[in-house]
JSON list of C-alpha atoms in Angstrom, two decimals:
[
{"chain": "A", "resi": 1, "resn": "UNK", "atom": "CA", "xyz": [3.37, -14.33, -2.70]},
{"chain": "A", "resi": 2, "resn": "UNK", "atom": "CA", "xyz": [2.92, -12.82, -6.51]},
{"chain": "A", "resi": 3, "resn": "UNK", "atom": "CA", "xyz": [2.48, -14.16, -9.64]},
{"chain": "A", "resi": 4, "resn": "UNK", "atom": "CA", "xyz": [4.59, -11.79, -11.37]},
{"chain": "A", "resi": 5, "resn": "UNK", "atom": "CA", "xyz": [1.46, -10.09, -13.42]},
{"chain": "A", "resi": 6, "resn": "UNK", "atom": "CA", "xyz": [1.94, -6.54, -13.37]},
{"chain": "A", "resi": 7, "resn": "UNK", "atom": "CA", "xyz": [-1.31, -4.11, -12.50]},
{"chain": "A", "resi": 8, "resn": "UNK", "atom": "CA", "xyz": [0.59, -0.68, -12.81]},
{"chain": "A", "resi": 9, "resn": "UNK", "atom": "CA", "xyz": [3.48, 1.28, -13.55]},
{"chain": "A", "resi": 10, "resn": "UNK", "atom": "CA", "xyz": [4.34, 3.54, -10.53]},
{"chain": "A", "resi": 11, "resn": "UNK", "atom": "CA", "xyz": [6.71, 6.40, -10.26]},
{"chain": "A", "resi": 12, "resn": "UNK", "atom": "CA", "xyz": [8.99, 7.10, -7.59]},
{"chain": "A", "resi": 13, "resn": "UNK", "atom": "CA", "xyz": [8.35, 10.63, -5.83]},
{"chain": "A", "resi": 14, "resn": "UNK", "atom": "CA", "xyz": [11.42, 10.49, -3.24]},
{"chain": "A", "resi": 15, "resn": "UNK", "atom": "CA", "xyz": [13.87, 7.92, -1.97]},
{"chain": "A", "resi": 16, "resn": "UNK", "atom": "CA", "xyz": [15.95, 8.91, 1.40]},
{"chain": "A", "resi": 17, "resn": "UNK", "atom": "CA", "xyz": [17.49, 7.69, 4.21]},
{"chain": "A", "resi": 18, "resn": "UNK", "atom": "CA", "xyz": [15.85, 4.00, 3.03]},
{"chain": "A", "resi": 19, "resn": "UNK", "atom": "CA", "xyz": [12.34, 5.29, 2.80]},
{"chain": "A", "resi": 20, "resn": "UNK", "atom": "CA", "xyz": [11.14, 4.61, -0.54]},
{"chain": "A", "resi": 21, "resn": "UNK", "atom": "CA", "xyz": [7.50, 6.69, -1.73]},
{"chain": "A", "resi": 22, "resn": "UNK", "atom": "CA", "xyz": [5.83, 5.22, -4.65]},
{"chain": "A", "resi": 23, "resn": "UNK", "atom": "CA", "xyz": [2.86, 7.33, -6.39]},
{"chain": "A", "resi": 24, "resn": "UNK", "atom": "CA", "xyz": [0.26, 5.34, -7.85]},
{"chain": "A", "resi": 25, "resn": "UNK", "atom": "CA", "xyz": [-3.41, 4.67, -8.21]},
{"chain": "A", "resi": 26, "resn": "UNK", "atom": "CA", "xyz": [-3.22, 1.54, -6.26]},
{"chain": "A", "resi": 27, "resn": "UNK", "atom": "CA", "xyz": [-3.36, 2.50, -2.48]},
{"chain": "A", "resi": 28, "resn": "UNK", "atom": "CA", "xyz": [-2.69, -0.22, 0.03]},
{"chain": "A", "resi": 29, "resn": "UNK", "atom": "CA", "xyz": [-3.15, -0.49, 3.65]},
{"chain": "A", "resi": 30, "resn": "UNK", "atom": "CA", "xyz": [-1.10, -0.03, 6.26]},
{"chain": "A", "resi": 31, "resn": "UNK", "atom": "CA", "xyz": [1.37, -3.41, 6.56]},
{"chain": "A", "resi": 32, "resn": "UNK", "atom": "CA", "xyz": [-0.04, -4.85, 3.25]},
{"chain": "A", "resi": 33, "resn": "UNK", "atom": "CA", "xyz": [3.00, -6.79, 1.49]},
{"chain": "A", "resi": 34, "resn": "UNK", "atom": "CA", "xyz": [3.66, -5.16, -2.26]},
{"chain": "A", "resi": 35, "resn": "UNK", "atom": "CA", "xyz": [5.96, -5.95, -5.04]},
{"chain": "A", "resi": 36, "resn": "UNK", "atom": "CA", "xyz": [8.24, -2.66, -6.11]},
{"chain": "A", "resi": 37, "resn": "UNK", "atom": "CA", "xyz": [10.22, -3.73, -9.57]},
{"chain": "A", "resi": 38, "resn": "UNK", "atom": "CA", "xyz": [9.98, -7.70, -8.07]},
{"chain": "A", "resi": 39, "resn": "UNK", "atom": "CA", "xyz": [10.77, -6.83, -4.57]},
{"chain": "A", "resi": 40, "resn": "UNK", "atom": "CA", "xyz": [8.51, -7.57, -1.73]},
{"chain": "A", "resi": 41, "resn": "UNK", "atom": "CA", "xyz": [8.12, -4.57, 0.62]},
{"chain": "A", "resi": 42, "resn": "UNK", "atom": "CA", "xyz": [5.68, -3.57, 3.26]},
{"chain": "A", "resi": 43, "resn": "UNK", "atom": "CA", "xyz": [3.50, -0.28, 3.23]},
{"chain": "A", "resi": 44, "resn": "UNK", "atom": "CA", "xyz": [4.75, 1.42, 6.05]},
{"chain": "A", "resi": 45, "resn": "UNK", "atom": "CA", "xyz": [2.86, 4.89, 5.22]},
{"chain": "A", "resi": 46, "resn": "UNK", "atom": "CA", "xyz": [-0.41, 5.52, 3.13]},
{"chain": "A", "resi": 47, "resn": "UNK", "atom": "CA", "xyz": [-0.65, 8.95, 0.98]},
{"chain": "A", "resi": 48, "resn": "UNK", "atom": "CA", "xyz": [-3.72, 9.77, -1.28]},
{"chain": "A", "resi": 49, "resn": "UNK", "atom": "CA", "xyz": [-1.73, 9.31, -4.22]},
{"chain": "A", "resi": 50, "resn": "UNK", "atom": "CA", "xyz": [0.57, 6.39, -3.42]},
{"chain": "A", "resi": 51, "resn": "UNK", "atom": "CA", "xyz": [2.39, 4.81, 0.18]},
{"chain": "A", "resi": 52, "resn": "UNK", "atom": "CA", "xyz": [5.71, 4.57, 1.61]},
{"chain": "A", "resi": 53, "resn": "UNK", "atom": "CA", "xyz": [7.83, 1.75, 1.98]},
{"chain": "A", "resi": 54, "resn": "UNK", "atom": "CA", "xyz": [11.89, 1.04, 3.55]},
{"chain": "A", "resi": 55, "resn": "UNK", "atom": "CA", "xyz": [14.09, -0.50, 1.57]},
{"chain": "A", "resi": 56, "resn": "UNK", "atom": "CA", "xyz": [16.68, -2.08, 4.14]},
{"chain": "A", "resi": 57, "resn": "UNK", "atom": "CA", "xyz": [20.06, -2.07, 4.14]},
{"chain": "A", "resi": 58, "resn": "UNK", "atom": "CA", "xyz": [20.15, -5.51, 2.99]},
{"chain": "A", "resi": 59, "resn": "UNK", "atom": "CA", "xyz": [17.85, -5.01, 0.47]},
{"chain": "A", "resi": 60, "resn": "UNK", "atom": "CA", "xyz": [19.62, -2.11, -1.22]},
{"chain": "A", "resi": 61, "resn": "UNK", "atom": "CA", "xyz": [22.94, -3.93, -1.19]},
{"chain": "A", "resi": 62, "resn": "UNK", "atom": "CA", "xyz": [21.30, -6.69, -3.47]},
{"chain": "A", "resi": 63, "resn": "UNK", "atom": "CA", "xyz": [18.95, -4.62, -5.90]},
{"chain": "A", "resi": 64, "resn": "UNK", "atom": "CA", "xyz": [20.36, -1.66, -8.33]},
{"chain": "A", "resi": 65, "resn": "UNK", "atom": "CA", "xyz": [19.23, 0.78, -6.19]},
{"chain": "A", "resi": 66, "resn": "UNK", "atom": "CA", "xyz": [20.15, 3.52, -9.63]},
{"chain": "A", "resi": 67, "resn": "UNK", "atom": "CA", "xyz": [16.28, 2.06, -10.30]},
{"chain": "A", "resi": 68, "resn": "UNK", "atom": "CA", "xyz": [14.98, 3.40, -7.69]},
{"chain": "A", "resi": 69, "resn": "UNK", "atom": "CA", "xyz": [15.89, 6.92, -7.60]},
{"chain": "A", "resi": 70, "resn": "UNK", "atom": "CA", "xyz": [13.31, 9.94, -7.92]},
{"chain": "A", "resi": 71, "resn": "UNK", "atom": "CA", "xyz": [11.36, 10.37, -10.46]},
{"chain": "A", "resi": 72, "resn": "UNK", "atom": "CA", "xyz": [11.69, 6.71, -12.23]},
{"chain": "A", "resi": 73, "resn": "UNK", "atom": "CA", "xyz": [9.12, 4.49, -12.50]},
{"chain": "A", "resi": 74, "resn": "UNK", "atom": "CA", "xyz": [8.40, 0.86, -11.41]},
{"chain": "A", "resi": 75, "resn": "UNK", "atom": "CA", "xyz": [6.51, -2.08, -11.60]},
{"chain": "A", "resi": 76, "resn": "UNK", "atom": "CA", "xyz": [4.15, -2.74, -9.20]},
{"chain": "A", "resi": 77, "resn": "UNK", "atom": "CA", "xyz": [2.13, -5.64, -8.06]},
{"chain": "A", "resi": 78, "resn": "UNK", "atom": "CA", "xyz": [0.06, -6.24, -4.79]},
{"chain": "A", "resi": 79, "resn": "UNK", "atom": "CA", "xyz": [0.18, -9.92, -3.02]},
{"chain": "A", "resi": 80, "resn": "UNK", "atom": "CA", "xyz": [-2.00, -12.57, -3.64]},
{"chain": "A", "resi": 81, "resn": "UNK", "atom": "CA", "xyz": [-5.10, -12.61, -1.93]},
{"chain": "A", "resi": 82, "resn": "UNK", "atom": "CA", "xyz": [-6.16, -16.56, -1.64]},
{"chain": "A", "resi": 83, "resn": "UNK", "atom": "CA", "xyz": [-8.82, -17.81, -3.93]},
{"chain": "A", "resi": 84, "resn": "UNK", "atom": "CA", "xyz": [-6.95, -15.22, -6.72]},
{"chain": "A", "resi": 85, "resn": "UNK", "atom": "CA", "xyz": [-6.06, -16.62, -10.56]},
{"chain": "A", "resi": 86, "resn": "UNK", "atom": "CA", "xyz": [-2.51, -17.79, -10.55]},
{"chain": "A", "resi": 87, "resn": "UNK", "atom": "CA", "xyz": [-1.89, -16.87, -14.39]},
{"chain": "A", "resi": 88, "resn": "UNK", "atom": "CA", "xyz": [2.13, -15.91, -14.23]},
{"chain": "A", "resi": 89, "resn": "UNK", "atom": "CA", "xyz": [4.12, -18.24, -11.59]},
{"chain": "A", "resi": 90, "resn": "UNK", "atom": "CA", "xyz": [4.49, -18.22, -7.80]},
{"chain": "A", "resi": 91, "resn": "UNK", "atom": "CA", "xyz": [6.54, -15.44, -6.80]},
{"chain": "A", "resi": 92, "resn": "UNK", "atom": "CA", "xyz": [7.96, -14.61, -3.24]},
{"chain": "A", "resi": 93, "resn": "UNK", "atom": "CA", "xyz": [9.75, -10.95, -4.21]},
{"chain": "A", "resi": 94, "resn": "UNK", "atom": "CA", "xyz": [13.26, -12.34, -3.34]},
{"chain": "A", "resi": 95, "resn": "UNK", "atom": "CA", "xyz": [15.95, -11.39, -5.81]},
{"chain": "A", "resi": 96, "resn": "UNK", "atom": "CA", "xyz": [18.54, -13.85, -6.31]},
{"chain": "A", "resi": 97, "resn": "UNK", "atom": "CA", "xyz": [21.18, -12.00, -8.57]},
{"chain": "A", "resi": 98, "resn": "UNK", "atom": "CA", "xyz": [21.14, -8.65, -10.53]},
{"chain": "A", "resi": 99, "resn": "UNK", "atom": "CA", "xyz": [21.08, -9.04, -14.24]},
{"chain": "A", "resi": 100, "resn": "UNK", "atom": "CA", "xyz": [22.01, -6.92, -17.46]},
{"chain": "A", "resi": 101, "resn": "UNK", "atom": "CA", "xyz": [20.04, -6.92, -20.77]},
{"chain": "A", "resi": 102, "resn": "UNK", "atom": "CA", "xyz": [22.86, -7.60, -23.30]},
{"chain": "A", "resi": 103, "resn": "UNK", "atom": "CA", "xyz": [20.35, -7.16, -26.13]},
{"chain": "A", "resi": 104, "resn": "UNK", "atom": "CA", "xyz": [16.31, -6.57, -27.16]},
{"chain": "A", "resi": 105, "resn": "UNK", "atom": "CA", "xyz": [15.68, -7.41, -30.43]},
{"chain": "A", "resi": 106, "resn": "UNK", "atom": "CA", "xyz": [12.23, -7.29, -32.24]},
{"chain": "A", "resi": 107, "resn": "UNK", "atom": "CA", "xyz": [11.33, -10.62, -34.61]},
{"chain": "A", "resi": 108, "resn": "UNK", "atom": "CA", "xyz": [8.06, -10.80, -36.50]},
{"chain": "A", "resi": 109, "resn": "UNK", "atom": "CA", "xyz": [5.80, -11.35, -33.32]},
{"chain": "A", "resi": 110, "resn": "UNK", "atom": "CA", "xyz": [7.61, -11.18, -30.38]},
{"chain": "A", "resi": 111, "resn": "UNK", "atom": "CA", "xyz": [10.69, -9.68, -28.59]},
{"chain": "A", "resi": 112, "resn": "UNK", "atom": "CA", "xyz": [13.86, -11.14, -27.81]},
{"chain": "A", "resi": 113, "resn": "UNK", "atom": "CA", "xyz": [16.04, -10.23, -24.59]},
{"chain": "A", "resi": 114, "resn": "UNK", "atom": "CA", "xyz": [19.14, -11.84, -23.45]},
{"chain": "A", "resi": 115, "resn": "UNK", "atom": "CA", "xyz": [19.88, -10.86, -20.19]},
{"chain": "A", "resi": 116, "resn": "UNK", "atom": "CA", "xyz": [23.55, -11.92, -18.39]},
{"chain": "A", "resi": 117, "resn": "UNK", "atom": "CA", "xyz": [23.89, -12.16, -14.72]},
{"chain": "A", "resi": 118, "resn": "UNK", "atom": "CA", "xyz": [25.82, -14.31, -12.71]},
{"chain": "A", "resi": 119, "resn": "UNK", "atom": "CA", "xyz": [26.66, -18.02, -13.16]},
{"chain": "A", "resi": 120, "resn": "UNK", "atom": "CA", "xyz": [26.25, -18.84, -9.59]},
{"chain": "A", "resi": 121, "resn": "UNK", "atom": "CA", "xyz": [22.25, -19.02, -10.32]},
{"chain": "A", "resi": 122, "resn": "UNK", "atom": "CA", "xyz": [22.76, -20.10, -13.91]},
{"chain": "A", "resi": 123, "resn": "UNK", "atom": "CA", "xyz": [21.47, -23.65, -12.25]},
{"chain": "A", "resi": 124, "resn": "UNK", "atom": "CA", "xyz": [18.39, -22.68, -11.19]},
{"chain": "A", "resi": 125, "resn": "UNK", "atom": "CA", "xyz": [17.13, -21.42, -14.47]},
{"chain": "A", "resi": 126, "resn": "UNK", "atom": "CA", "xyz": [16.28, -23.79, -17.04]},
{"chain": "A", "resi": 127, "resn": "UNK", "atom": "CA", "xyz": [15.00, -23.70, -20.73]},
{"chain": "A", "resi": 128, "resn": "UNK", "atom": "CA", "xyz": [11.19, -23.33, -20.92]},
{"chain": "A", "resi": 129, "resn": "UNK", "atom": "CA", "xyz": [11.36, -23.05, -17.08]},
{"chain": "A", "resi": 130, "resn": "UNK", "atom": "CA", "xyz": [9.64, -19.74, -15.01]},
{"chain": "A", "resi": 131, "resn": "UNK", "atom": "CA", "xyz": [11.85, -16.58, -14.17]},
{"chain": "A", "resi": 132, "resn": "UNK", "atom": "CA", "xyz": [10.96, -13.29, -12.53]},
{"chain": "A", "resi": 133, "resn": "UNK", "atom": "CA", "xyz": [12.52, -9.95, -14.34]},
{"chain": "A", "resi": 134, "resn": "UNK", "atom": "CA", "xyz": [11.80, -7.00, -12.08]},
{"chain": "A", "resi": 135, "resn": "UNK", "atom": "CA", "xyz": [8.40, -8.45, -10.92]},
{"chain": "A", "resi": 136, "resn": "UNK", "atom": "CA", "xyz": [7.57, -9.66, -14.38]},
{"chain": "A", "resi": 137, "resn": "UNK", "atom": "CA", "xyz": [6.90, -13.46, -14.86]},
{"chain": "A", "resi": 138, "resn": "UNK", "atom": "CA", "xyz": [8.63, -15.08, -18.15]},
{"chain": "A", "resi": 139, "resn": "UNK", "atom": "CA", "xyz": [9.24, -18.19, -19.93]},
{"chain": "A", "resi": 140, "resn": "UNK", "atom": "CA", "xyz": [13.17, -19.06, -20.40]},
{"chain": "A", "resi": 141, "resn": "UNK", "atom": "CA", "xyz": [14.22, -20.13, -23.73]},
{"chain": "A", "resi": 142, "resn": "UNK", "atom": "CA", "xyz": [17.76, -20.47, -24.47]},
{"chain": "A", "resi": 143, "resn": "UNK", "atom": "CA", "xyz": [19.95, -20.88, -21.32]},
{"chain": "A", "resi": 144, "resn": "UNK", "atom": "CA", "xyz": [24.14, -20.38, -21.54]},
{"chain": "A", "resi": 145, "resn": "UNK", "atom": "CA", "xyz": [26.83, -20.04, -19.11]},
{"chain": "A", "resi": 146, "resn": "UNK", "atom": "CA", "xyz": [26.01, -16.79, -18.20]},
{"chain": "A", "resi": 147, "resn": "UNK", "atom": "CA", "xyz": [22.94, -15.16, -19.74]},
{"chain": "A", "resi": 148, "resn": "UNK", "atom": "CA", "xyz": [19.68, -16.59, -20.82]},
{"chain": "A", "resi": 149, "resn": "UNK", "atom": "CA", "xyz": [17.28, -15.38, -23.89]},
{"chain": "A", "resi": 150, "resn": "UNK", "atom": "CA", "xyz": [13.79, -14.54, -23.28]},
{"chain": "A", "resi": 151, "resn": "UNK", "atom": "CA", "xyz": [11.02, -14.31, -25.53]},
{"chain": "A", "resi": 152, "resn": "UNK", "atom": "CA", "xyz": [8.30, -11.51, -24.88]},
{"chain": "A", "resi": 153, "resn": "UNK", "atom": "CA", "xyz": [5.11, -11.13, -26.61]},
{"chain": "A", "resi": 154, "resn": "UNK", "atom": "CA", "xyz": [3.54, -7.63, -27.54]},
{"chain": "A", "resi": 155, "resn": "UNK", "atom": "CA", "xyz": [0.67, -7.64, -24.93]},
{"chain": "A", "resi": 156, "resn": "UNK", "atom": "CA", "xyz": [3.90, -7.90, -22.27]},
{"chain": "A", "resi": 157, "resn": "UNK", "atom": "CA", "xyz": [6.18, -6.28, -23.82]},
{"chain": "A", "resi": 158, "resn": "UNK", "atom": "CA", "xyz": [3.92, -2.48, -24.05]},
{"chain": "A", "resi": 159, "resn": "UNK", "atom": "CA", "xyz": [1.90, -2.99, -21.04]},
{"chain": "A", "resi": 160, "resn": "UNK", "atom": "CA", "xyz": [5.46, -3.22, -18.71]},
{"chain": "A", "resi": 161, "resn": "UNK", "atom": "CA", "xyz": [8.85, -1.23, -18.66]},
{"chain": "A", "resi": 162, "resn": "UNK", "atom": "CA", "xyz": [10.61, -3.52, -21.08]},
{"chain": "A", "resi": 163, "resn": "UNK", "atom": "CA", "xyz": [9.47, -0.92, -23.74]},
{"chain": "A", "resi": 164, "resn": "UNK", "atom": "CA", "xyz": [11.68, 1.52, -21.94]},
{"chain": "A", "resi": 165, "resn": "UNK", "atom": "CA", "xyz": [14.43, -0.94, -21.42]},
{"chain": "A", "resi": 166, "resn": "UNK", "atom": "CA", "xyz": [18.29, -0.84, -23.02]},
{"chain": "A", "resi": 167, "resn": "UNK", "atom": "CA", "xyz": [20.99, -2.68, -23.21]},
{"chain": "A", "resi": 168, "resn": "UNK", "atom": "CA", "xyz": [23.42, -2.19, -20.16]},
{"chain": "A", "resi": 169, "resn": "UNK", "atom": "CA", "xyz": [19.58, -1.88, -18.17]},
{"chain": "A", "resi": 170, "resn": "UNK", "atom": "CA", "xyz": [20.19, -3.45, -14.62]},
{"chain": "A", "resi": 171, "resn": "UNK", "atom": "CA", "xyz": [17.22, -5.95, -13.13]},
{"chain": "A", "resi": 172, "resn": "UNK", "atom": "CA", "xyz": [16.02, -7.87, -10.40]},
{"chain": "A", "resi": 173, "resn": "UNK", "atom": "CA", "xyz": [15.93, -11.50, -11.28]},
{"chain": "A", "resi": 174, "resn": "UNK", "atom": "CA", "xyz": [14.56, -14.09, -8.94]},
{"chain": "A", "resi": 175, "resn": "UNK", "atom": "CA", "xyz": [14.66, -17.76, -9.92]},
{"chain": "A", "resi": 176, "resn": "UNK", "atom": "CA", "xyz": [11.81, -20.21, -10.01]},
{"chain": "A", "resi": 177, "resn": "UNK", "atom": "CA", "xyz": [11.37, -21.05, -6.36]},
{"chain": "A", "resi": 178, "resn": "UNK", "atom": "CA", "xyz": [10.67, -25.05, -6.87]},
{"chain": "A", "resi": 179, "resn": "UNK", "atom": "CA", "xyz": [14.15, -25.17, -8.42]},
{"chain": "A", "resi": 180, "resn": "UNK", "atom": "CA", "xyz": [15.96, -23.39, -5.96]},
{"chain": "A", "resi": 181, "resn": "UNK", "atom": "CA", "xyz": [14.24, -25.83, -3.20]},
{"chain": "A", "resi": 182, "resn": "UNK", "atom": "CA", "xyz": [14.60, -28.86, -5.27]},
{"chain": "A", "resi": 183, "resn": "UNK", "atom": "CA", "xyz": [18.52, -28.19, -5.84]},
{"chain": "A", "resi": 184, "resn": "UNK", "atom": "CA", "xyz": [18.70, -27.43, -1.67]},
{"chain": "A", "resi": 185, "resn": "UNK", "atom": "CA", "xyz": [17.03, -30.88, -1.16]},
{"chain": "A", "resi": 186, "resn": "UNK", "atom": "CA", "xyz": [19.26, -33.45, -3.34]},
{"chain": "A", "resi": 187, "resn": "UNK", "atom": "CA", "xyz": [22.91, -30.95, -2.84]},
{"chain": "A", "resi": 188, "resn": "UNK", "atom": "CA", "xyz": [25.35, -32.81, -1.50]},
{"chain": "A", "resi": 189, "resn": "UNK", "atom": "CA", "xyz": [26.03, -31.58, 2.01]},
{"chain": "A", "resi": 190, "resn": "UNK", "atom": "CA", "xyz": [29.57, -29.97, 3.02]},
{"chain": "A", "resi": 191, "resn": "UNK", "atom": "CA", "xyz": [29.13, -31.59, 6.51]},
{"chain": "A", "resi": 192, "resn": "UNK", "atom": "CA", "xyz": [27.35, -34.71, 5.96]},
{"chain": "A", "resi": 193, "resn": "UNK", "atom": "CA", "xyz": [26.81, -34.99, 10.16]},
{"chain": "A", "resi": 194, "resn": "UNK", "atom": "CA", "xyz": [24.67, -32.27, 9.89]},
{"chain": "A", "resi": 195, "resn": "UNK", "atom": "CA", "xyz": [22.43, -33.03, 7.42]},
{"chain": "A", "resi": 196, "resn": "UNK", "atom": "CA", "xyz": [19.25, -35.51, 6.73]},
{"chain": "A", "resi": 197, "resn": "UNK", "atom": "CA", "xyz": [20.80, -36.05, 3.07]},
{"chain": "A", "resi": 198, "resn": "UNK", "atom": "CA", "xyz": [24.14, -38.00, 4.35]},
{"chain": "A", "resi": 199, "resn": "UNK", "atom": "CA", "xyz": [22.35, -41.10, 2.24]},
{"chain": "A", "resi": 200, "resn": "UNK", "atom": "CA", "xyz": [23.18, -38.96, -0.58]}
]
């Protein structure tokens, strides 16, 4: 689990044949779980300045793998340790949907991004509700068919990648988790034989 608070910007030093090396001033050990841009991966190899991790097959079909090419960079966050401040949101590092920032626009204290992606999870995000944009934790505050608008204070907004982003930027987006399992619970089943919610 994460909590979607950033600790470091990481830069990727090669990406082939699904092994991913990250260089970075955090160094993990050896099976430690660790967020890459909102994706949980495992340390697989240790380096002095950074560790290794695969990206599977699976996991490359659903990400936009462009981000993850040599020489970009990349969020990164370690997992939770228990007894550790929860100050973003829970996070598990599973991307629901790509996204595409549509627009950043500066106001007199914050920054505003609206991000499209695809309406399928459009039901799962909901205004003032939690979402995860390539590992960062945000509050939702405008939700449409299609896109959402975030706003992003300063202290976020310099200290991550979004002062790099553009519009037509790809990114990870992963739902609140409690709304994804609360929708699963009351859904009204295809095959109501199979299902403990038949009552429904």
């Amino acid at each position: 689990m994460f909590n979607g608070l950033i600790r470091e910007i990481g830069k990727i030093k090669s990406f082939n044949a699904g092994k991913l090396r990250v260089s970075s001033k955090y160094i993990p050990q050896i099976g430690d779980s660790i967020a890459i841009n909102g994706v949980c991966l495992t340390a697989t190899k240790i380096f002095p300045d950074g560790f290794e991790v695969d990206l599977s097959p699976e996991t490359q079909k659903i990400i936009p793998i462009e981000n993850y090419q040599s020489g970009a960079f990349v969020h990164i966050e370690p997992a939770l340790r228990f007894g550790d401040r929860i100050d973003g949101h829970l996070i598990q590092g599973h991307v629901d949907a790509i996204g595409e920032i549509l627009e950043i626009k500066k106001t007199n204290n914050s920054y505003d991004v609206i991000i499209k992606t695809d309406p399928k999870i459009m039901k799962f995000i909901a205004p003032k509700g939690s979402i995860a944009i390539d590992g960062v934790s945000l509050t939702i505050n405008e939700v449409f068919t299609d896109r959402f608008r975030l706003t992003i204070i300063p202290h976020t907004f310099e200290n991550t990648l979004f002062k790099y982003y553009k519009p037509l930027r790809k990114v990870n987006i992963e739902t609140d988790m409690f709304a994804r399992y609360v929708y699963h619970m009351f859904k009204k089943p295809s095959n109501p034989d199979e299902s403990l919610l038949a009552w429904w």
